[in-house]
PDB file of C-alpha atoms in Angstrom:
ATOM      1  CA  UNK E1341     -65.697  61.896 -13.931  1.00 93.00           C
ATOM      2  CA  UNK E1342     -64.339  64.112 -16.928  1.00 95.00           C
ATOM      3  CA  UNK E1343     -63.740  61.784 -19.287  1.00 95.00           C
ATOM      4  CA  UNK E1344     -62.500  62.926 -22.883  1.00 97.00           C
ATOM      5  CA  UNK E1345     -65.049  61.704 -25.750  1.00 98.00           C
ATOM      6  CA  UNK E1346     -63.695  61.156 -28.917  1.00 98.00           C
ATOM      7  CA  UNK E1347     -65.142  60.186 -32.538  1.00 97.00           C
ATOM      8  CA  UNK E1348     -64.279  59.980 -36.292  1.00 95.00           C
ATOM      9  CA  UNK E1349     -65.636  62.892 -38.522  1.00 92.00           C
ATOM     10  CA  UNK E1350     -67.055  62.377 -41.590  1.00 90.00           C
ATOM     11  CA  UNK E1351     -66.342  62.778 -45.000  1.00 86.00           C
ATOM     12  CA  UNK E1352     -67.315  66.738 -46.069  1.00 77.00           C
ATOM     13  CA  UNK E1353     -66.941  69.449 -48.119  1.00 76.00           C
ATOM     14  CA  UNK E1354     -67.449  72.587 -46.532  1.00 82.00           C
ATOM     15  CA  UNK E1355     -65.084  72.405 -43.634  1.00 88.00           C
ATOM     16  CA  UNK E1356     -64.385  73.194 -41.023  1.00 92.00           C
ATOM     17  CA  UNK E1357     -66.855  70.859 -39.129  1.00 95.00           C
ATOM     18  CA  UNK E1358     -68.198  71.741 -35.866  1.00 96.00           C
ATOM     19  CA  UNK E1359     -70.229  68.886 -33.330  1.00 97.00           C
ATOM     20  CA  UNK E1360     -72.629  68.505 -30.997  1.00 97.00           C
ATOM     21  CA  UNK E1361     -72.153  65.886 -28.236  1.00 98.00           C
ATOM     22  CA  UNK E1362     -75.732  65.091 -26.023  1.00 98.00           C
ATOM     23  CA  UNK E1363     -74.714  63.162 -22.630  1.00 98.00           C
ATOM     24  CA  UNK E1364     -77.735  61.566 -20.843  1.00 97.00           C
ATOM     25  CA  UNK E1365     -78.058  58.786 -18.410  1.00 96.00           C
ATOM     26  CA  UNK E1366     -81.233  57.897 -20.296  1.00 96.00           C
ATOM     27  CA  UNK E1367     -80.797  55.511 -23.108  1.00 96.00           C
ATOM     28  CA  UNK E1368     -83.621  57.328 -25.082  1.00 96.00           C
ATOM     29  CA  UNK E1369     -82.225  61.187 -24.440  1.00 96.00           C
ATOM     30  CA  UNK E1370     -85.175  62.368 -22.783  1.00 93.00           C
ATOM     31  CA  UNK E1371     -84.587  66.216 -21.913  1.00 93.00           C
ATOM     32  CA  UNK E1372     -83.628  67.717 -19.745  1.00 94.00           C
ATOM     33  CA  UNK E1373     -80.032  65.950 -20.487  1.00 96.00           C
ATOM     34  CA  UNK E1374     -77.107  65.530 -18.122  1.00 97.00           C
ATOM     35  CA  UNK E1375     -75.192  67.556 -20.430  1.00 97.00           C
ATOM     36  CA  UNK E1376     -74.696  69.497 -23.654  1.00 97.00           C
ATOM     37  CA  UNK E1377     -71.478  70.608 -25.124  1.00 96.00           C
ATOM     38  CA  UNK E1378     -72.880  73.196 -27.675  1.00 96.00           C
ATOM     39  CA  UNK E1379     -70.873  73.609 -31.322  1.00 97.00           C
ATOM     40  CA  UNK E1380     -67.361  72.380 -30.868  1.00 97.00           C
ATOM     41  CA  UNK E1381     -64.688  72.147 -33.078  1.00 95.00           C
ATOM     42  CA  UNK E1382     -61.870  68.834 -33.809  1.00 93.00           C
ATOM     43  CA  UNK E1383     -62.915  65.473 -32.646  1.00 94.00           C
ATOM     44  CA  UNK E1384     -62.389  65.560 -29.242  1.00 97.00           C
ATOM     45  CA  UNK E1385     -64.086  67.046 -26.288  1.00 97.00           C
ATOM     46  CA  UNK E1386     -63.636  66.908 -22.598  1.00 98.00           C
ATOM     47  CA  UNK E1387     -65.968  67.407 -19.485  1.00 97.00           C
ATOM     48  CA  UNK E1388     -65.364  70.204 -18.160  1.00 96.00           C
ATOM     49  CA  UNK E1389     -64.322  70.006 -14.071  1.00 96.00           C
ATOM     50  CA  UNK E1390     -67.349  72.365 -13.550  1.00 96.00           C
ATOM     51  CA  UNK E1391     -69.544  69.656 -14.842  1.00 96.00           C
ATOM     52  CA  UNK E1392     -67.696  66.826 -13.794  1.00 96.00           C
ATOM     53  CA  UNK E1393     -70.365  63.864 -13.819  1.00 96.00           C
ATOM     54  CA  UNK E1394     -71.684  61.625 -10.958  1.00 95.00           C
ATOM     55  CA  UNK E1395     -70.929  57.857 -10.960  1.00 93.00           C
ATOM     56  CA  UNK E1396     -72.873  55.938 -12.865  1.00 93.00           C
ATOM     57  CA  UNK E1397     -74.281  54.744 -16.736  1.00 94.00           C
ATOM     58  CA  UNK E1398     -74.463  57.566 -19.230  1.00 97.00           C
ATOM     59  CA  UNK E1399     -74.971  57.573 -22.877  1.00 98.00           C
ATOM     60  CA  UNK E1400     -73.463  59.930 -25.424  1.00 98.00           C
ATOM     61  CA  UNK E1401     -73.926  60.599 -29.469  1.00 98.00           C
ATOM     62  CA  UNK E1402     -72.827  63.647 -31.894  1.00 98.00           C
ATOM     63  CA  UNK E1403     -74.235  65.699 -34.299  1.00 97.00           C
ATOM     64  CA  UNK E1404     -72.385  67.515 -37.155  1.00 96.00           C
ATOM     65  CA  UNK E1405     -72.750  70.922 -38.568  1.00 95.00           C
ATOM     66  CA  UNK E1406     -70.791  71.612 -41.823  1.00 94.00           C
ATOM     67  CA  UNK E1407     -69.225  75.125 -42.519  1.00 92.00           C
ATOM     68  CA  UNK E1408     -72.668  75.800 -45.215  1.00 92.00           C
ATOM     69  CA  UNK E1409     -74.546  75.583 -41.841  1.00 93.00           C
ATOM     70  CA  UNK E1410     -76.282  72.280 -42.858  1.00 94.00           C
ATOM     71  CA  UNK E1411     -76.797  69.887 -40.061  1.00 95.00           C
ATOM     72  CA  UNK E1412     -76.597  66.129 -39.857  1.00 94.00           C
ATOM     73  CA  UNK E1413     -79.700  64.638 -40.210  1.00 91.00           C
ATOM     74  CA  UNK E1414     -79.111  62.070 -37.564  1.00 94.00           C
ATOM     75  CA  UNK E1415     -76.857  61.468 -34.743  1.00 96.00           C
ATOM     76  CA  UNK E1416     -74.178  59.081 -34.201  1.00 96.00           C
ATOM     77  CA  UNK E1417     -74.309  55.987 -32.687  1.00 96.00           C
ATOM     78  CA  UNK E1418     -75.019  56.222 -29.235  1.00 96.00           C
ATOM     79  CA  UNK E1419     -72.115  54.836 -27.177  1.00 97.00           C
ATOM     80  CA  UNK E1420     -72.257  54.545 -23.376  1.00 96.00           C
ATOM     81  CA  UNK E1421     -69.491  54.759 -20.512  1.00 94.00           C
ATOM     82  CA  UNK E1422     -69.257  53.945 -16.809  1.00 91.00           C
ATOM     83  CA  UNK E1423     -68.265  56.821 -13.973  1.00 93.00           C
ATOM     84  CA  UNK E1424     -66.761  55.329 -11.244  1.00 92.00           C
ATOM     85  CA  UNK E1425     -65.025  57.098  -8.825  1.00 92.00           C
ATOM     86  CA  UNK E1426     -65.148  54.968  -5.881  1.00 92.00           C
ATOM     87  CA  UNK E1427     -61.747  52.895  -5.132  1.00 93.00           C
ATOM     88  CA  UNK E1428     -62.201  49.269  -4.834  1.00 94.00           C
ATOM     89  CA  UNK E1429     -61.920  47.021  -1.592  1.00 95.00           C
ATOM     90  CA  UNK E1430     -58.755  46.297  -0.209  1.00 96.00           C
ATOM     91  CA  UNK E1431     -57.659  42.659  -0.684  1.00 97.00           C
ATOM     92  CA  UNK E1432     -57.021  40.833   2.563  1.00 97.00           C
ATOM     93  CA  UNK E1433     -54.016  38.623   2.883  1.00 98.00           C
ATOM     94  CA  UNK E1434     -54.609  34.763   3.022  1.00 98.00           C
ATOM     95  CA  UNK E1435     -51.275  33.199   2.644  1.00 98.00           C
ATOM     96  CA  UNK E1436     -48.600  32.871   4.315  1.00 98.00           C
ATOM     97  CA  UNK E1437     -49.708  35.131   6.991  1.00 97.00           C
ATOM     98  CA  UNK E1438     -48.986  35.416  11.336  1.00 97.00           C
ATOM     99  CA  UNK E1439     -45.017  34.836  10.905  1.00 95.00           C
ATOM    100  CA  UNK E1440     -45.497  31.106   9.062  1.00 95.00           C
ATOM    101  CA  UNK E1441     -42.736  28.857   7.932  1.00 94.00           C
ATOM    102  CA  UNK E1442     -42.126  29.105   3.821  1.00 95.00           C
ATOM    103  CA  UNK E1443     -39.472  27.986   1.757  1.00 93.00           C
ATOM    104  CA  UNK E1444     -37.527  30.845  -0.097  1.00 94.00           C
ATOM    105  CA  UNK E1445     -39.998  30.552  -2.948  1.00 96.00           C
ATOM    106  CA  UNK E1446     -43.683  31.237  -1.597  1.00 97.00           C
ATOM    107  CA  UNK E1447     -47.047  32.316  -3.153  1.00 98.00           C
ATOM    108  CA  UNK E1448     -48.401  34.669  -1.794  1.00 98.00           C
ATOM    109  CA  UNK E1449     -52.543  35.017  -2.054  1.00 98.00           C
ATOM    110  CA  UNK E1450     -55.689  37.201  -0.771  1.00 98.00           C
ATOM    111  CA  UNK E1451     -58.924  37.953  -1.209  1.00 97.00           C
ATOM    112  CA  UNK E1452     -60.704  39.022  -4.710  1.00 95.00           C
ATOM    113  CA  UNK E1453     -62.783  41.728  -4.331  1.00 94.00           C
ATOM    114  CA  UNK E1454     -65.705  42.651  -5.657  1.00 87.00           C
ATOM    115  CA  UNK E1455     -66.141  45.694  -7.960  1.00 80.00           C
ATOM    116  CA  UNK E1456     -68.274  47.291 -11.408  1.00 76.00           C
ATOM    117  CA  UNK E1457     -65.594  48.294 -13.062  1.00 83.00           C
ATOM    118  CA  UNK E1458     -63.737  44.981 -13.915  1.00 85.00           C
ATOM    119  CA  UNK E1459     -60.835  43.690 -14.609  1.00 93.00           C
ATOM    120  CA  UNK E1460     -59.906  44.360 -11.048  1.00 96.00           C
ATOM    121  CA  UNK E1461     -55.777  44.685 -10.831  1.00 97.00           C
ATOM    122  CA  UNK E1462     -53.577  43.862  -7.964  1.00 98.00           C
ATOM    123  CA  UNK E1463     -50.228  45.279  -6.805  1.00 98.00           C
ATOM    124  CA  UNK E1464     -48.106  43.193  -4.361  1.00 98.00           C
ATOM    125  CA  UNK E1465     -45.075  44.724  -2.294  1.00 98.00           C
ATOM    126  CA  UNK E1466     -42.553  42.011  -0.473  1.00 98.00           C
ATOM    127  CA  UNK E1467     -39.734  43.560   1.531  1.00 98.00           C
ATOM    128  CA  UNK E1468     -37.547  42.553   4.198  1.00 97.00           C
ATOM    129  CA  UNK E1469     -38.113  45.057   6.228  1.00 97.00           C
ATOM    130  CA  UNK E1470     -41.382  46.234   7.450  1.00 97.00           C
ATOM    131  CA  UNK E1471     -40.503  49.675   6.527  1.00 97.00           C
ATOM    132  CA  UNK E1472     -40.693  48.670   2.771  1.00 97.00           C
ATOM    133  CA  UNK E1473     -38.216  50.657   2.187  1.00 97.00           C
ATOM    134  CA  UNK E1474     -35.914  49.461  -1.685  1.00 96.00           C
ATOM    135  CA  UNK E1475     -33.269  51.540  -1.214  1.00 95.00           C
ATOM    136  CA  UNK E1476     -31.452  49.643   2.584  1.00 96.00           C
ATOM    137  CA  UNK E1477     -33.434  46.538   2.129  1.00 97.00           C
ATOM    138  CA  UNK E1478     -34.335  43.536  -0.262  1.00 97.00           C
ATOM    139  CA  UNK E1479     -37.361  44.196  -1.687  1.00 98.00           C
ATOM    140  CA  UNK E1480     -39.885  43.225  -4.984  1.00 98.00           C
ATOM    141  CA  UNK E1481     -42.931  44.866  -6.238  1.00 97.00           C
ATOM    142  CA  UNK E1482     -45.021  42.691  -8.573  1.00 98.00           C
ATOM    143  CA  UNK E1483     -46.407  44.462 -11.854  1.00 97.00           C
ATOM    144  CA  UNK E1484     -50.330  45.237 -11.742  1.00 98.00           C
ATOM    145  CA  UNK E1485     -51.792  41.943 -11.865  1.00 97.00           C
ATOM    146  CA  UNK E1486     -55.102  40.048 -12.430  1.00 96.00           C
ATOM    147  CA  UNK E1487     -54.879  36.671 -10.487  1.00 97.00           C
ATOM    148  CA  UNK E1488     -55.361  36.876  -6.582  1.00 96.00           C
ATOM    149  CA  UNK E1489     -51.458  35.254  -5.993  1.00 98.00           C
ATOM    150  CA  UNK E1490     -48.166  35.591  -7.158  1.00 98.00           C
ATOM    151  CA  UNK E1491     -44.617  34.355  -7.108  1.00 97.00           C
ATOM    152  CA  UNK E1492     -41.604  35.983  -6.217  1.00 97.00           C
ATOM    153  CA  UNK E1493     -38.859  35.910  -7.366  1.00 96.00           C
ATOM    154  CA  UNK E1494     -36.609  33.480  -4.825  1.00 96.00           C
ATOM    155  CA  UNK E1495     -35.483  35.193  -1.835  1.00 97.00           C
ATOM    156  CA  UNK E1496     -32.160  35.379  -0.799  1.00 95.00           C
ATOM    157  CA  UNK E1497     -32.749  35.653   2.967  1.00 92.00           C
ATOM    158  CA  UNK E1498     -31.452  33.176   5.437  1.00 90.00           C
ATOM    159  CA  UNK E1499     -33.169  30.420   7.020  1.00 89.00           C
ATOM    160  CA  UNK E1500     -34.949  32.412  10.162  1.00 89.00           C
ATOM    161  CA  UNK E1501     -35.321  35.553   8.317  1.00 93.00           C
ATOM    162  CA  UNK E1502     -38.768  37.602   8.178  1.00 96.00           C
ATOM    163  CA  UNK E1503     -40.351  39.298   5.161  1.00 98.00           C
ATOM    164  CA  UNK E1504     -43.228  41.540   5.274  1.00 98.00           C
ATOM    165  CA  UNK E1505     -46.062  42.017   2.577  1.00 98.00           C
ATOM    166  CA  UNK E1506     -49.237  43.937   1.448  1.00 98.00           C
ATOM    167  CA  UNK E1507     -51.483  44.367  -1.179  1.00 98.00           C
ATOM    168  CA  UNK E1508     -53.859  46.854  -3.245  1.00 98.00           C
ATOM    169  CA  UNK E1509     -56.143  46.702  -5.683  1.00 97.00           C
ATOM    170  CA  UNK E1510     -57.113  48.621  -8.750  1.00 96.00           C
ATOM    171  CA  UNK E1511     -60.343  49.201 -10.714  1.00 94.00           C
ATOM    172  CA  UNK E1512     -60.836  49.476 -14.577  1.00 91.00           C
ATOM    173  CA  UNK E1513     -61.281  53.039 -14.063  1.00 90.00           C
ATOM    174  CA  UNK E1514     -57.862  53.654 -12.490  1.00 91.00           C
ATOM    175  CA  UNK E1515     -58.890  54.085  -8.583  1.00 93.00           C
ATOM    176  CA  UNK E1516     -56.424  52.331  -6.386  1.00 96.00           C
ATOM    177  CA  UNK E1517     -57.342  51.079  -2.968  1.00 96.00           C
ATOM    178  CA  UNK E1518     -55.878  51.509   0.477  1.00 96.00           C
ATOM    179  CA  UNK E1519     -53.255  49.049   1.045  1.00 98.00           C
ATOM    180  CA  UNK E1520     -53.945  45.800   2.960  1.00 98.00           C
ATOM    181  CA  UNK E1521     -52.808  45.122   6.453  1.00 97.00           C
ATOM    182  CA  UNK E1522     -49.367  44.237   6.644  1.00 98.00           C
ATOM    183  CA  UNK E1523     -48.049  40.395   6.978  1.00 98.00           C
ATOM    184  CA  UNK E1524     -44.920  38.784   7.400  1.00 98.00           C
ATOM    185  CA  UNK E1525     -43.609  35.028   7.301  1.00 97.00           C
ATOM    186  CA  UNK E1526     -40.171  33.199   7.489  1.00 95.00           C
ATOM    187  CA  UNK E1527     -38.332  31.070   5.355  1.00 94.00           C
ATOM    188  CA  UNK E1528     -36.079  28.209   5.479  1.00 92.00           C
ATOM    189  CA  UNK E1529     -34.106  26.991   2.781  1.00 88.00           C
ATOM    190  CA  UNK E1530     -32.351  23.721   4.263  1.00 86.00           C
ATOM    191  CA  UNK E1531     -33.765  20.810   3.565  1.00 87.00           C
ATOM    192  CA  UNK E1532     -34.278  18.164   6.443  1.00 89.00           C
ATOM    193  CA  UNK E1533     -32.019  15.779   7.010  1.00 89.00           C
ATOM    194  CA  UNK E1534     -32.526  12.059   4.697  1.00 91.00           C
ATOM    195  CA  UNK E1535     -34.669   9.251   6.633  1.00 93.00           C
ATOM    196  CA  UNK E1536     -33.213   6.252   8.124  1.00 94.00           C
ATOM    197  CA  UNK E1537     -35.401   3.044   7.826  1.00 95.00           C
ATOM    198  CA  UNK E1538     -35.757   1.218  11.236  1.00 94.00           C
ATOM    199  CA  UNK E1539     -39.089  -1.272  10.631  1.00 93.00           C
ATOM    200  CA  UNK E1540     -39.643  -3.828   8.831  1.00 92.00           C
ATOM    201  CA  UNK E1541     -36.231  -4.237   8.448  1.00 93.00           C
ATOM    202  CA  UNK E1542     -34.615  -4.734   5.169  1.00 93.00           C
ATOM    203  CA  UNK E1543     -36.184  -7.810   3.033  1.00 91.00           C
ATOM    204  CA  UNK E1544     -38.117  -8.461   6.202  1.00 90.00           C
ATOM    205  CA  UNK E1545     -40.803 -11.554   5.502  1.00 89.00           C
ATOM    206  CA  UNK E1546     -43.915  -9.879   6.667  1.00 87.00           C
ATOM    207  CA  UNK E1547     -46.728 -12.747   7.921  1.00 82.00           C
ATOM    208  CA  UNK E1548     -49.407 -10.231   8.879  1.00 75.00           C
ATOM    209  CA  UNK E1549     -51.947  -8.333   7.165  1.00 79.00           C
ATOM    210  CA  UNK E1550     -51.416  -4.782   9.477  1.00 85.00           C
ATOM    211  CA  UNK E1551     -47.911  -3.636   8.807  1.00 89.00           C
ATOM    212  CA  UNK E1552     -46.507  -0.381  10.510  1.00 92.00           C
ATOM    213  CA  UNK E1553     -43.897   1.484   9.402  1.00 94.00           C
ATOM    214  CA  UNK E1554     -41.253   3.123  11.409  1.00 96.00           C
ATOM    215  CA  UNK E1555     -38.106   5.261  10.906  1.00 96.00           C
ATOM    216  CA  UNK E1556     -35.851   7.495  12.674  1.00 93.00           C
ATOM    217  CA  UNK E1557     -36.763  11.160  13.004  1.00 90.00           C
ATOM    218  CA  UNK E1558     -35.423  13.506  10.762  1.00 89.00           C
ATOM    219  CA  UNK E1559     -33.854  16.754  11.824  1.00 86.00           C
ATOM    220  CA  UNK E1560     -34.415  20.281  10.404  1.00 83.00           C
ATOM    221  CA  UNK E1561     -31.173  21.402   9.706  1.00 72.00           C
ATOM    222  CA  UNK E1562     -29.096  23.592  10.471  1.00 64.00           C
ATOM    223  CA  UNK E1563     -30.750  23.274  14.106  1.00 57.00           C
ATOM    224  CA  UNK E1564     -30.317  25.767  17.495  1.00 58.00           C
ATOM    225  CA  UNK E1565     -28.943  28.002  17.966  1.00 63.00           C
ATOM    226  CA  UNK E1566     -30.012  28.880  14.307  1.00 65.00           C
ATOM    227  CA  UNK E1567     -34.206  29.055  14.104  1.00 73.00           C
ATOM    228  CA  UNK E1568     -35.282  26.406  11.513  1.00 81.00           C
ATOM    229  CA  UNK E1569     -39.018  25.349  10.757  1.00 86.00           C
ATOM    230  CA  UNK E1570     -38.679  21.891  11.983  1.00 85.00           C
ATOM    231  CA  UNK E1571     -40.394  18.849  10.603  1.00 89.00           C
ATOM    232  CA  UNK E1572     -43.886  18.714   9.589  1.00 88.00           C
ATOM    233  CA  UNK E1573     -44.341  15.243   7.921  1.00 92.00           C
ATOM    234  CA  UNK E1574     -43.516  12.561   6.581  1.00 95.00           C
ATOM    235  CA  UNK E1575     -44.782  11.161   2.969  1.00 95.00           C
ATOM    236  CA  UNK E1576     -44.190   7.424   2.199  1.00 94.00           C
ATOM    237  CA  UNK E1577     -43.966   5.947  -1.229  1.00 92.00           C
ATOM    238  CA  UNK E1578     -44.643   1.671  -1.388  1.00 90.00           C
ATOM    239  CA  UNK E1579     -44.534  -0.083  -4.514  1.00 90.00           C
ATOM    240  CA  UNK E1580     -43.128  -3.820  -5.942  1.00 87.00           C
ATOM    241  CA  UNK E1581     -40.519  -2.059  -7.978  1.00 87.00           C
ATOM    242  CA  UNK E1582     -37.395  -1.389  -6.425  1.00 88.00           C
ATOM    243  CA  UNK E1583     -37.407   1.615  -9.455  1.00 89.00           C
ATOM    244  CA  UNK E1584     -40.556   3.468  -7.884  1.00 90.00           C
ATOM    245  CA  UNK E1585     -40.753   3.838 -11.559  1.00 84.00           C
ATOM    246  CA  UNK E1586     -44.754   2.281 -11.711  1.00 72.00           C
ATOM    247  CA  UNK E1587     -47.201   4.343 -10.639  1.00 72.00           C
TER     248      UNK E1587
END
């Protein structure tokens, strides 16, 4: 709400230059403006804190007076900005969320949010501890982002082990919001053990139009007393190729 205006002066002989910058939330500059700077010198002003602005559209132009006391016949440009000094939202984790099974490789996602001052940027923090503290405990901080998810990098937890995560979000005008609730997962990096085939049975001659398939069940490894994830499903692949190389 004190932004610092800058423009290009112009070409002159009797310097130094001194400007004029008119700030109105009016398009046309109908007086009484928001504010006036009176006769400045350089190419750069700033709002004072005494008139810091309100949030919302606002307009701006210059005039120039040379050092002959001759004044430009017209005004710049007019340019307009955007105050905004409200934070944004804060993002609400989706995924993986309430202590869920993940393998050490997640994405993690939440909620856009909706704001005026776009792009909206998000900052993810993934520790081991709920303490989120880097200096005892593994722990990654993603760079200021625009997508709602992100990788990390693989964790090097064992299978059982908890992580913890948040988010915040930041507007095109630099406000940050609070950060989200905190949420926490697991991950298991063994593999289940490799199927066994019980029916049909190997080159079985199959009369009937309904076949069912069957196997043994599979087994999380490494099993109790260890916590694993246990199995979930099953996917099966059929095709006339012993290859699978056909789609």
């Amino acid at each position: 709400n004190t932004p610092t205006l800058v423009w290009q002066p112009p070409e002159e002989n009797s310097y130094p230059l001194l400007f004029w910058i008119q700030i109105d939330n009016d398009y046309n500059f109908t007086e009484p403006y928001v504010l006036e700077s009176g006769w400045v010198s350089g190419n750069s002003w700033t709002i004072p804190a005494e008139n810091a602005l309100s949030d919302g559209l606002y307009f701006w132009r210059v005039k120039t007076k040379d050092n002959a006391g001759n004044i430009s016949a017209d005004w710049s440009a007019r340019w307009s900005f955007r105050v905004d000094t409200l934070p944004p939202a804060t993002p609400q984790p989706l995924s993986p969320i309430n202590g869920i099974w993940t393998d050490n490789t997640p994405v993690l996602r939440w909620t856009s949010v909706q704001e005026n001052s776009l792009p909206v940027l998000y900052k993810v923090f993934l520790c081991s501890s709920s303490t989120f503290d880097p200096d005892f405990y593994e722990y990654y901080e993603s760079p200021w982002i625009t997508e709602n998810y992100w990788s990390p990098p693989e964790l090097q937890g064992e299978t059982g082990d908890y992580y913890y995560w948040r988010v915040m979000a930041m507007d095109n005008a630099g406000n940050i919001s609070e950060n989200s609730a905190t949420e926490n997962f697991r991950i298991d990096r063994d593999s289940p053990t490799k199927v066994v085939l019980y029916s049909p049975e190997n080159n079985a001659q199959v009369y009937y139009g309904t076949i069912t398939f069957e196997w043994e069940n599979a087994t999380d490894l490494p099993g109790p007393p260890q916590p694993n994830s246990g199995i979930a499903r099953y996917w099966i692949q059929i095709d006339n190729e012993p290859s699978f190389d056909n789609t």
